[in-house]
mmCIF file of N, CA, C and O in Angstrom:
data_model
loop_
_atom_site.group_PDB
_atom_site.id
_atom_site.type_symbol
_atom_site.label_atom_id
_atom_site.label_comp_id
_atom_site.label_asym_id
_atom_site.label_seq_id
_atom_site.Cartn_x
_atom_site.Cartn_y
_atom_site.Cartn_z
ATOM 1 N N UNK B 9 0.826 -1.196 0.000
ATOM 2 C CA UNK B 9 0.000 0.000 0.000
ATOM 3 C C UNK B 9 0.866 1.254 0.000
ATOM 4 O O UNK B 9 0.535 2.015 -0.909
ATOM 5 N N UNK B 10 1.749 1.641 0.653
ATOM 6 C CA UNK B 10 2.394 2.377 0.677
ATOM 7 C C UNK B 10 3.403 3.031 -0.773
ATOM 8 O O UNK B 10 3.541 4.158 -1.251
ATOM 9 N N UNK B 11 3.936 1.735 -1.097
ATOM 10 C CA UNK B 11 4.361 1.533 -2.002
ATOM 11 C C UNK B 11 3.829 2.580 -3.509
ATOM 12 O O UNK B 11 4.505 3.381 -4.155
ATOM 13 N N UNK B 12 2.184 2.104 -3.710
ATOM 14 C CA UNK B 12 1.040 2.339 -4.515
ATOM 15 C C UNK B 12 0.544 3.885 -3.578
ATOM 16 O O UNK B 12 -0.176 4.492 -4.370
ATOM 17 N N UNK B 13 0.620 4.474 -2.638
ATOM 18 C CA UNK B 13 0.807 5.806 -2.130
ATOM 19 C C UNK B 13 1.437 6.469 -2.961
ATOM 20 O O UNK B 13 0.929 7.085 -3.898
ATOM 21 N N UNK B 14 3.074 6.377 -2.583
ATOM 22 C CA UNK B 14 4.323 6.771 -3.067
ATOM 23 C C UNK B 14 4.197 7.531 -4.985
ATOM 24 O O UNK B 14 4.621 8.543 -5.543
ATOM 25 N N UNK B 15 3.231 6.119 -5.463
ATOM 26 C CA UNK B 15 3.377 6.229 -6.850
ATOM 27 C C UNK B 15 2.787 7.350 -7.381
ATOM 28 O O UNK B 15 3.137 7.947 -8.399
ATOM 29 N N UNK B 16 1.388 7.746 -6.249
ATOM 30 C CA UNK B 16 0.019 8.178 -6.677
ATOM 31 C C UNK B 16 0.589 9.830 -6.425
ATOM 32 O O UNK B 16 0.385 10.941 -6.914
ATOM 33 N N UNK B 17 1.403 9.231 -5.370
ATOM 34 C CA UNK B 17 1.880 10.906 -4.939
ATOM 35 C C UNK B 17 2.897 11.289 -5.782
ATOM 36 O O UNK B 17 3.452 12.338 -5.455
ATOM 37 N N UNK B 18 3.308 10.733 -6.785
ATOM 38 C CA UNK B 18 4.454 11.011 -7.981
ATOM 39 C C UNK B 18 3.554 11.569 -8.973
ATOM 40 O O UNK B 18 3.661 12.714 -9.412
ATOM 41 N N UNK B 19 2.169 10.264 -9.506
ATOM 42 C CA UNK B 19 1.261 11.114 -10.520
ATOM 43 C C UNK B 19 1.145 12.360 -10.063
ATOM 44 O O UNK B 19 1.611 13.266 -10.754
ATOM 45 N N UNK B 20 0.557 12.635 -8.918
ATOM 46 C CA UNK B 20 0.044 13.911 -8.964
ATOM 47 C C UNK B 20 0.915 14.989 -8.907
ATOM 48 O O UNK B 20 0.670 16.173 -9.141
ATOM 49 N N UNK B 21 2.169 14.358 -8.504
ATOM 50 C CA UNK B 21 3.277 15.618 -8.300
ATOM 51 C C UNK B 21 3.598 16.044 -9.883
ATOM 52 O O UNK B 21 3.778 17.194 -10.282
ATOM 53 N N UNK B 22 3.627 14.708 -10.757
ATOM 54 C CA UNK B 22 3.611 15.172 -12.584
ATOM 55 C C UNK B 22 2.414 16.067 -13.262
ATOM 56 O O UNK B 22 2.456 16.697 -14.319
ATOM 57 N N UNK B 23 1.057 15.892 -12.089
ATOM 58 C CA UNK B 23 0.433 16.289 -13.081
ATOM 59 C C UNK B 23 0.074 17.936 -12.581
ATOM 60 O O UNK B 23 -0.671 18.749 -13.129
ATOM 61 N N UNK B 24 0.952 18.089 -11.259
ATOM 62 C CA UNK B 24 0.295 19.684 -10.658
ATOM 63 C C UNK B 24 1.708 20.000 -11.612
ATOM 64 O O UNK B 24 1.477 21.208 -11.565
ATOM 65 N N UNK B 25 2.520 19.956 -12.141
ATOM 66 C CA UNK B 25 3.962 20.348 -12.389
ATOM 67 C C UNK B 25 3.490 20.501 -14.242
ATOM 68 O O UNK B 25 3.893 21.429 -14.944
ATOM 69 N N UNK B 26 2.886 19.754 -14.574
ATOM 70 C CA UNK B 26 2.835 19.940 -16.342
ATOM 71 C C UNK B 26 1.020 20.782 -16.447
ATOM 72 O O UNK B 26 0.374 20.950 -17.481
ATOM 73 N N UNK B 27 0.607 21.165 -15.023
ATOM 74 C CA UNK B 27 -0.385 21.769 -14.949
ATOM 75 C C UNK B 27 -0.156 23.470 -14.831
ATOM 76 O O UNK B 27 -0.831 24.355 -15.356
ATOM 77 N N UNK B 28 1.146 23.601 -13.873
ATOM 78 C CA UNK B 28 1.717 24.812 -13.744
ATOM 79 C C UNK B 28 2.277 25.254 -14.977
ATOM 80 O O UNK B 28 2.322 26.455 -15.245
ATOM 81 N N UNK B 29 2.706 24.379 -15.746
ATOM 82 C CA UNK B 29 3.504 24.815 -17.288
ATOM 83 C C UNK B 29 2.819 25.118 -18.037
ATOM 84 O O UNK B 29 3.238 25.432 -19.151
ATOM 85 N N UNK B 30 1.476 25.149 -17.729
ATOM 86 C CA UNK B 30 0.225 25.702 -18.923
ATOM 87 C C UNK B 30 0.055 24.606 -19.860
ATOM 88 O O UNK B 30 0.012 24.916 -21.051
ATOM 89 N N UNK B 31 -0.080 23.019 -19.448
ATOM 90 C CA UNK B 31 -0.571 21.485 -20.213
ATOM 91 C C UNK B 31 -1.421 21.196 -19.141
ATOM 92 O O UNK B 31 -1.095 20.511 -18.171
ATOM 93 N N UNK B 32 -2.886 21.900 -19.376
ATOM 94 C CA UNK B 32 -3.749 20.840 -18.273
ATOM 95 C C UNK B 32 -4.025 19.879 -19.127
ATOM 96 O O UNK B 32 -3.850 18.755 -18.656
ATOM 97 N N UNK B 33 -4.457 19.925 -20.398
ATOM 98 C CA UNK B 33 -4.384 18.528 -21.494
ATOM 99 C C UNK B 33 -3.656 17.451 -21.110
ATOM 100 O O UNK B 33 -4.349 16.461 -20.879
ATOM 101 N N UNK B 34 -2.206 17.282 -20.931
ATOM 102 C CA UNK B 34 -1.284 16.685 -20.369
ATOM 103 C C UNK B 34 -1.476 16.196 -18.553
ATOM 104 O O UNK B 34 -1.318 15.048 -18.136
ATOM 105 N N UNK B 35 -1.804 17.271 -17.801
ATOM 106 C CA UNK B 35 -2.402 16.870 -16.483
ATOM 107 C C UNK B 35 -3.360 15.861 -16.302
ATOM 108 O O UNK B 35 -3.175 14.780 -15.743
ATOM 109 N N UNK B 36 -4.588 16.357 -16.905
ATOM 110 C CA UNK B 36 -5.481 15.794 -17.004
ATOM 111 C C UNK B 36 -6.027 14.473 -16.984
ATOM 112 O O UNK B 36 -7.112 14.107 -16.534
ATOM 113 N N UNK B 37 -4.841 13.603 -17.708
ATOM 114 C CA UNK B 37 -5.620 12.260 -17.015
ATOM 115 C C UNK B 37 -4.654 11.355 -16.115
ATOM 116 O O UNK B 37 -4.691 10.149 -15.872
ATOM 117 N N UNK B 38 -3.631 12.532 -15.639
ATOM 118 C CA UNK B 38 -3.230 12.066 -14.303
ATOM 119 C C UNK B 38 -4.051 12.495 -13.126
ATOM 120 O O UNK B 38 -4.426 11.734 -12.234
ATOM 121 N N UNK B 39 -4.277 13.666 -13.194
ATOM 122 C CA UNK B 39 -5.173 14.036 -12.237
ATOM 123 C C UNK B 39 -6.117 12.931 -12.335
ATOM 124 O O UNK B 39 -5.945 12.251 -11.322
ATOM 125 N N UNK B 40 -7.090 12.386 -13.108
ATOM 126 C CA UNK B 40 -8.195 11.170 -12.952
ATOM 127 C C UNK B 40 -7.529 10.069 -12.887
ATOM 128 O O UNK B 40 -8.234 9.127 -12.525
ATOM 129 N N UNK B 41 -6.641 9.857 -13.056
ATOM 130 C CA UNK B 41 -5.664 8.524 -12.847
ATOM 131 C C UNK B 41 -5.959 8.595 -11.209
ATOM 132 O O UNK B 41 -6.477 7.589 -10.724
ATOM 133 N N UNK B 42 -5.624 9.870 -10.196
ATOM 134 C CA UNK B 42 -5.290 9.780 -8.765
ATOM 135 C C UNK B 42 -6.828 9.949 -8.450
ATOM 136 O O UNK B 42 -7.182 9.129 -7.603
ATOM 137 N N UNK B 43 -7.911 10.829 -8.916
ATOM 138 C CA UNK B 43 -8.848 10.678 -8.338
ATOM 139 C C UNK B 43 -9.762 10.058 -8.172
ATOM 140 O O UNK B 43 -10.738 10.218 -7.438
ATOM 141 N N UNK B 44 -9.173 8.428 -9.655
ATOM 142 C CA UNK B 44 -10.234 7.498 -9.157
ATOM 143 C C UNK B 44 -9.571 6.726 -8.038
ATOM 144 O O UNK B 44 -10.264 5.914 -7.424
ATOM 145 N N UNK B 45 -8.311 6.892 -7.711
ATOM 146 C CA UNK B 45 -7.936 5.590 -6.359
ATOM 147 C C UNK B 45 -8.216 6.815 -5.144
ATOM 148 O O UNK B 45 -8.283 6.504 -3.955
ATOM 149 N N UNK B 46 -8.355 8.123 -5.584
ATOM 150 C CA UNK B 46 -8.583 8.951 -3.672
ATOM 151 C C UNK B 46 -9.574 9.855 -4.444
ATOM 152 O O UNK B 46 -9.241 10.884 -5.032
ATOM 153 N N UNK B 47 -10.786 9.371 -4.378
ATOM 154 C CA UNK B 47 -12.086 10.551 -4.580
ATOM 155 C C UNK B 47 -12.735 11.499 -4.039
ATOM 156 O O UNK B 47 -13.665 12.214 -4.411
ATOM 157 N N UNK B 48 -11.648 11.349 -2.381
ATOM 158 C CA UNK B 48 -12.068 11.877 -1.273
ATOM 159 C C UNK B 48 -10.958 12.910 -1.097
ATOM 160 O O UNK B 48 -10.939 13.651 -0.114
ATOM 161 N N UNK B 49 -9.849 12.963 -2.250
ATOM 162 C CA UNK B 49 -8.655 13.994 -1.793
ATOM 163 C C UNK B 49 -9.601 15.305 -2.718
ATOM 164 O O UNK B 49 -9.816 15.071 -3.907
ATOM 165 N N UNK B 50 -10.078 16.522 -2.168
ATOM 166 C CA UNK B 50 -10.329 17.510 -2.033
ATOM 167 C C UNK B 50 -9.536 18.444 -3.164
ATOM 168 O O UNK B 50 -10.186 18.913 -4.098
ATOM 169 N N UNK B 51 -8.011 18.713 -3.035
ATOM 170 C CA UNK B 51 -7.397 18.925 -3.508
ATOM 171 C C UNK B 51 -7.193 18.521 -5.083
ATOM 172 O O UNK B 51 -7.268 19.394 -5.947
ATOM 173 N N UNK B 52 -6.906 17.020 -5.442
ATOM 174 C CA UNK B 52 -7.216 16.392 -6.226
ATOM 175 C C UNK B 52 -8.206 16.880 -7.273
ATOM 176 O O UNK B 52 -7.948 16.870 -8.476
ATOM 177 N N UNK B 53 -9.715 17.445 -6.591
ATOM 178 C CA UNK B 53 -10.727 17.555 -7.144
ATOM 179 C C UNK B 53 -10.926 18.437 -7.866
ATOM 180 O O UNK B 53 -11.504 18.652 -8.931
ATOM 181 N N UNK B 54 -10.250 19.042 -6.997
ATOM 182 C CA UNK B 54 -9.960 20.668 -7.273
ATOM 183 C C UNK B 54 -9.416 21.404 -8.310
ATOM 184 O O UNK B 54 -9.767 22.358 -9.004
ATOM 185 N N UNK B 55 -7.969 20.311 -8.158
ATOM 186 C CA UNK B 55 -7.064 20.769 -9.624
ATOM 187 C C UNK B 55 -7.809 19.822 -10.731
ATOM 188 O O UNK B 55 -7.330 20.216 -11.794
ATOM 189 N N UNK B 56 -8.518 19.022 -10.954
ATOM 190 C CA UNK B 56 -8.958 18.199 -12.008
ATOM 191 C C UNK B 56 -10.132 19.583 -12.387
ATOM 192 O O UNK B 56 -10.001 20.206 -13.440
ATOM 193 N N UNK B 57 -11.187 19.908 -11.434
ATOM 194 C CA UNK B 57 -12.098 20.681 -11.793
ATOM 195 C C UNK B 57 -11.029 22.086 -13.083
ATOM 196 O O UNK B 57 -11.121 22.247 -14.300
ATOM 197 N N UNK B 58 -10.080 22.852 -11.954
ATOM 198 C CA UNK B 58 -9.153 24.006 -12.791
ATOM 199 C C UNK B 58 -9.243 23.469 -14.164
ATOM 200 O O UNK B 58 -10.001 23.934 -15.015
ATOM 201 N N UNK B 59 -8.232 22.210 -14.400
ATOM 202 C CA UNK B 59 -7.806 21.360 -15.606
ATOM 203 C C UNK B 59 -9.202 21.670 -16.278
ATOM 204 O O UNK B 59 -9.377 22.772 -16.798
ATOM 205 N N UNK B 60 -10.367 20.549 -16.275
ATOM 206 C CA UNK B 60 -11.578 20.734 -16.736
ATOM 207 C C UNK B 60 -11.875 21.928 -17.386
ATOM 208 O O UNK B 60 -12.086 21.964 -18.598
ATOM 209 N N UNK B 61 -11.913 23.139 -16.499
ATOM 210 C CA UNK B 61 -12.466 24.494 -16.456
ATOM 211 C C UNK B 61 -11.429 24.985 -17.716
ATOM 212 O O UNK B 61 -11.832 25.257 -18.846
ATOM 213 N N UNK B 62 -10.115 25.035 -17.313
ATOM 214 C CA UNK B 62 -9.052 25.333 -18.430
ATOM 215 C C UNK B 62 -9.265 24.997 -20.091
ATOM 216 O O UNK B 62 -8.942 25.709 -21.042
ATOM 217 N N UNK B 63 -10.030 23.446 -20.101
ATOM 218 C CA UNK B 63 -10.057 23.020 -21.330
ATOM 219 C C UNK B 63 -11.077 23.295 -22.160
ATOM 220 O O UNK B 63 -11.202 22.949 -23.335
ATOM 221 N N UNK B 64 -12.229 24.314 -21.093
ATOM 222 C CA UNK B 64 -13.383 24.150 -21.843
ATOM 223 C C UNK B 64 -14.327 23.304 -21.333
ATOM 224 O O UNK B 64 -15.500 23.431 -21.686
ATOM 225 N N UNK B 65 -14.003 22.480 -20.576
ATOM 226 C CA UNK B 65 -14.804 21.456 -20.172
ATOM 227 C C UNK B 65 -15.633 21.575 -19.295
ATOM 228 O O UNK B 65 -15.456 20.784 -18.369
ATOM 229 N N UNK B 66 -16.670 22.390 -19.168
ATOM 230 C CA UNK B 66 -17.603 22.947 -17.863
ATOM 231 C C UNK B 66 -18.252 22.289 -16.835
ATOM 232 O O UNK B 66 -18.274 22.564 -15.635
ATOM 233 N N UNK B 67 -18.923 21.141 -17.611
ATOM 234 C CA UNK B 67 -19.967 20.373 -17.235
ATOM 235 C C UNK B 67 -18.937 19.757 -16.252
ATOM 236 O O UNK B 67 -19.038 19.989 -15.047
ATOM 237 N N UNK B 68 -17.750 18.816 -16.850
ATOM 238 C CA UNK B 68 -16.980 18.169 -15.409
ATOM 239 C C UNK B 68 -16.264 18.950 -14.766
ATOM 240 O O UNK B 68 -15.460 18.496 -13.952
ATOM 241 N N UNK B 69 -16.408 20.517 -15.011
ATOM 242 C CA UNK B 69 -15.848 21.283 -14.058
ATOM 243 C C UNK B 69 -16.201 21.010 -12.602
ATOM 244 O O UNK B 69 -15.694 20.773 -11.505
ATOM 245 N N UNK B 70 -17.530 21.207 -13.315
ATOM 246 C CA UNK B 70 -18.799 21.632 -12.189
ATOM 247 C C UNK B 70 -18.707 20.283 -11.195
ATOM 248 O O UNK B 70 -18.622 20.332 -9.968
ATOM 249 N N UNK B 71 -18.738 19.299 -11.859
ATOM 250 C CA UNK B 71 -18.780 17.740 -10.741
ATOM 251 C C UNK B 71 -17.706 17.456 -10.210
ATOM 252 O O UNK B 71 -17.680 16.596 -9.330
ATOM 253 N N UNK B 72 -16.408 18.199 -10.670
ATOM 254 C CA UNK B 72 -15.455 18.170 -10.176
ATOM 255 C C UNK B 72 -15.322 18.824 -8.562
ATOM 256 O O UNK B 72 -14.963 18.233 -7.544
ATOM 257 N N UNK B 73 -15.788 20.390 -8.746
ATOM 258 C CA UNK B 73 -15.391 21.415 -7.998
ATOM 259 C C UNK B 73 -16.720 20.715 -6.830
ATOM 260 O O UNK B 73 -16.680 20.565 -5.609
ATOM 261 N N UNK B 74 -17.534 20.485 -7.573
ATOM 262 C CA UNK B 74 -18.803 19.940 -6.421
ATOM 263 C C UNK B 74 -18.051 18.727 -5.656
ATOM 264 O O UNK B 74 -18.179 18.752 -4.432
ATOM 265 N N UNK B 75 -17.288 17.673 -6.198
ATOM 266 C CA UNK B 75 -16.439 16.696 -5.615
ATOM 267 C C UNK B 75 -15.814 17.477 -4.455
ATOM 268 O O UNK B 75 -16.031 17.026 -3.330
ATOM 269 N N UNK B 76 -15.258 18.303 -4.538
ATOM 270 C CA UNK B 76 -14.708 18.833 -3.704
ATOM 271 C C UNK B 76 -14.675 18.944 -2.459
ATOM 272 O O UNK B 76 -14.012 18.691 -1.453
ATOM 273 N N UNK B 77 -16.059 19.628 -3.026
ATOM 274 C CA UNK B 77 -16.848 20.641 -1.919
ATOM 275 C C UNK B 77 -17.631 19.921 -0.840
ATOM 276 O O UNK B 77 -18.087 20.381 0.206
ATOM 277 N N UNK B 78 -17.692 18.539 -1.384
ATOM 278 C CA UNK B 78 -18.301 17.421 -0.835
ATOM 279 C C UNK B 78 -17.414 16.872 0.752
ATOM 280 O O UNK B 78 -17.779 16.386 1.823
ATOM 281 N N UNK B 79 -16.305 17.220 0.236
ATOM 282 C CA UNK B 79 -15.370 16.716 1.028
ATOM 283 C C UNK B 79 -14.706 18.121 2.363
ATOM 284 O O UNK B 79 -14.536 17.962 3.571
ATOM 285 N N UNK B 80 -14.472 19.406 1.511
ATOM 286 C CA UNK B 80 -14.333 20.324 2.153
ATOM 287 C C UNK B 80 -14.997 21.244 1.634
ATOM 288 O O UNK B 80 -14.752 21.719 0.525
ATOM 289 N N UNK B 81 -16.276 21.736 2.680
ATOM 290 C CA UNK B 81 -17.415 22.660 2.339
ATOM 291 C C UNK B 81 -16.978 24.049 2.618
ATOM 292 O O UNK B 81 -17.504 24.966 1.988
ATOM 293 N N UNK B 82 -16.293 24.229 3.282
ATOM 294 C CA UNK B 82 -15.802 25.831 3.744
ATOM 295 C C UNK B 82 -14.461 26.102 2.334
ATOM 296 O O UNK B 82 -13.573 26.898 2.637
ATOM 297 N N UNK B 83 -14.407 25.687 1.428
ATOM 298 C CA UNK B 83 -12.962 26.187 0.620
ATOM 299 C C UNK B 83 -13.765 27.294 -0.209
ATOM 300 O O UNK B 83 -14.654 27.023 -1.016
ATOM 301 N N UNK B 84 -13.380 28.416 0.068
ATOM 302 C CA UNK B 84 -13.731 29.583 -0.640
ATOM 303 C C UNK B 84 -13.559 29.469 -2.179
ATOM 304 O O UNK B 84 -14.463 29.489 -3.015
ATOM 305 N N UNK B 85 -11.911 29.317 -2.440
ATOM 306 C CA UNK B 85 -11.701 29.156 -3.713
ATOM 307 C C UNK B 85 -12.146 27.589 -4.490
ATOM 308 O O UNK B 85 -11.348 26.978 -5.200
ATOM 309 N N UNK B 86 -13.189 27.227 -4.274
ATOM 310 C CA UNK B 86 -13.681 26.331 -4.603
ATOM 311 C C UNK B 86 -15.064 26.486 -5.254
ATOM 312 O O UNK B 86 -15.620 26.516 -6.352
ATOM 313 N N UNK B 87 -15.337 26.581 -3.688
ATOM 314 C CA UNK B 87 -17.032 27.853 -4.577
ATOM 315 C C UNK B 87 -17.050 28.983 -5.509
ATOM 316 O O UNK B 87 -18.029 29.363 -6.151
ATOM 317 N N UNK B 88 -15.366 29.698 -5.522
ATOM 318 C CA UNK B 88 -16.003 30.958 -6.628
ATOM 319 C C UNK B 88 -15.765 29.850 -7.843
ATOM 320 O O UNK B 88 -16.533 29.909 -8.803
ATOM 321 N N UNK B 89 -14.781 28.899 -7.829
ATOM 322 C CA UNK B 89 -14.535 28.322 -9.272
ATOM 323 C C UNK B 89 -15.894 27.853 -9.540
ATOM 324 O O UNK B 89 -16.645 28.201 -10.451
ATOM 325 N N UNK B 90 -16.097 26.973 -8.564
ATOM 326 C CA UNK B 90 -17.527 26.432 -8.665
ATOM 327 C C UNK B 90 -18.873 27.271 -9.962
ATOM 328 O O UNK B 90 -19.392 26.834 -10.990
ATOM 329 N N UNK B 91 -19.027 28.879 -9.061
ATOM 330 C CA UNK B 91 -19.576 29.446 -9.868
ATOM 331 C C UNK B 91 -19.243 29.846 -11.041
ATOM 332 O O UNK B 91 -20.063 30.129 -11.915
ATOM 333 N N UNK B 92 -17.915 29.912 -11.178
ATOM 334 C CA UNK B 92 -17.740 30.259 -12.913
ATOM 335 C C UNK B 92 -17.728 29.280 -13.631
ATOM 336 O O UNK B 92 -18.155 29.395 -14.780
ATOM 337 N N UNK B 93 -17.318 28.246 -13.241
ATOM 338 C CA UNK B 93 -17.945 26.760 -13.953
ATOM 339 C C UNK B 93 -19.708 27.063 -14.540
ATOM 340 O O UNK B 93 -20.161 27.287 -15.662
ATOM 341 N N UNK B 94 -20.316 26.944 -13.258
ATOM 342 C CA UNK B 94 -21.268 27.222 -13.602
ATOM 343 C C UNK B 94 -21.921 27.693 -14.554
ATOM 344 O O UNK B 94 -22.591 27.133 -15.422
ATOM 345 N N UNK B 95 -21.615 29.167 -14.281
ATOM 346 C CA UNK B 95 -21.955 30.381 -15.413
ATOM 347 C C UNK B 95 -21.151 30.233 -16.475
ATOM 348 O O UNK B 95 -21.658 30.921 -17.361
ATOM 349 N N UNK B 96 -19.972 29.609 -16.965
ATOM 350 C CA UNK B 96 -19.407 29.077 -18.382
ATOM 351 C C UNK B 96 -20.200 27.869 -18.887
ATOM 352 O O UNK B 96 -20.479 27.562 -20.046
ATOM 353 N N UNK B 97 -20.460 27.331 -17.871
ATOM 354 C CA UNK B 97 -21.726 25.881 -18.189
ATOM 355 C C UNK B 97 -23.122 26.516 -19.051
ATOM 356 O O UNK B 97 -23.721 25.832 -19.882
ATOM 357 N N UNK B 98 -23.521 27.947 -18.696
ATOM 358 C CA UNK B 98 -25.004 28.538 -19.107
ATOM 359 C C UNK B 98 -25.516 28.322 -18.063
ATOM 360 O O UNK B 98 -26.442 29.131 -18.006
ATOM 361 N N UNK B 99 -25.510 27.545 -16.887
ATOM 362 C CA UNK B 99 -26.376 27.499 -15.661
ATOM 363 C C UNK B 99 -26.425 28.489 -14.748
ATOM 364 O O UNK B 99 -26.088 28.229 -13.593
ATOM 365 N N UNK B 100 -26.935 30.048 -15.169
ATOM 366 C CA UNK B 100 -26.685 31.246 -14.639
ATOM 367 C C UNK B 100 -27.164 31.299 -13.341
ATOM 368 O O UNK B 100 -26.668 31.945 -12.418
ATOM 369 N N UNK B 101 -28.186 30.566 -13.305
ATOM 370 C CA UNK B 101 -29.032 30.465 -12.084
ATOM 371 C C UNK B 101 -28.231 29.889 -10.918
ATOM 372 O O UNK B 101 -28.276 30.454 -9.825
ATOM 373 N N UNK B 102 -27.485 28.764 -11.109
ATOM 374 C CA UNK B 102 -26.589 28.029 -10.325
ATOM 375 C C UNK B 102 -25.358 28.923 -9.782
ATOM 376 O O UNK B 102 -24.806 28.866 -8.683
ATOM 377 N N UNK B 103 -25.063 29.863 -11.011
ATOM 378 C CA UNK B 103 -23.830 30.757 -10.438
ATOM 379 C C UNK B 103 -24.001 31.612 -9.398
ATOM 380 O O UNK B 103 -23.052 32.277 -8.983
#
């Protein structure tokens, strides 16, 4: 287990690092690589939602940043992404 930790914490260290370089394309399915084995890491959710949001991708912005929020309800910068997901989604009402 640890072992399979170690690894998960390497994906994600590749994918916040080619995420900072302006490739969330490239992030992207490391980030879902780690958030299907920890669905509960917050963080995780978070940068997959950004990635999402970055590509255009609204709709799994939104289930992303809601993943999140599921886990940690007080993250400010979660909810504003949340809402611009939203309101890039057309769901003005939601924003």
């Amino acid at each position: 287990m640890k072992s399979r930790f170690h690894e998960l914490e390497q994906v994600y260290a590749q994918a916040v690092t080619l995420h900072h370089q302006g490739d969330p394309t490239s992030a992207l399915p490391l980030y879902l690589q780690v958030a299907q084995t920890l669905p509960d890491a917050d963080v995780v959710q978070y940068n997959l939602g950004l990635a999402y949001y970055e590509l255009g991708q609204h709709h799994e912005a939104v289930e992303a940043f809601t993943a999140a929020l599921q886990v940690n309800p007080n993250d400010a910068d979660t909810w504003y992404n949340l809402g611009l997901a939203w309101k890039q989604a057309g769901d003005n009402q939601q924003a």
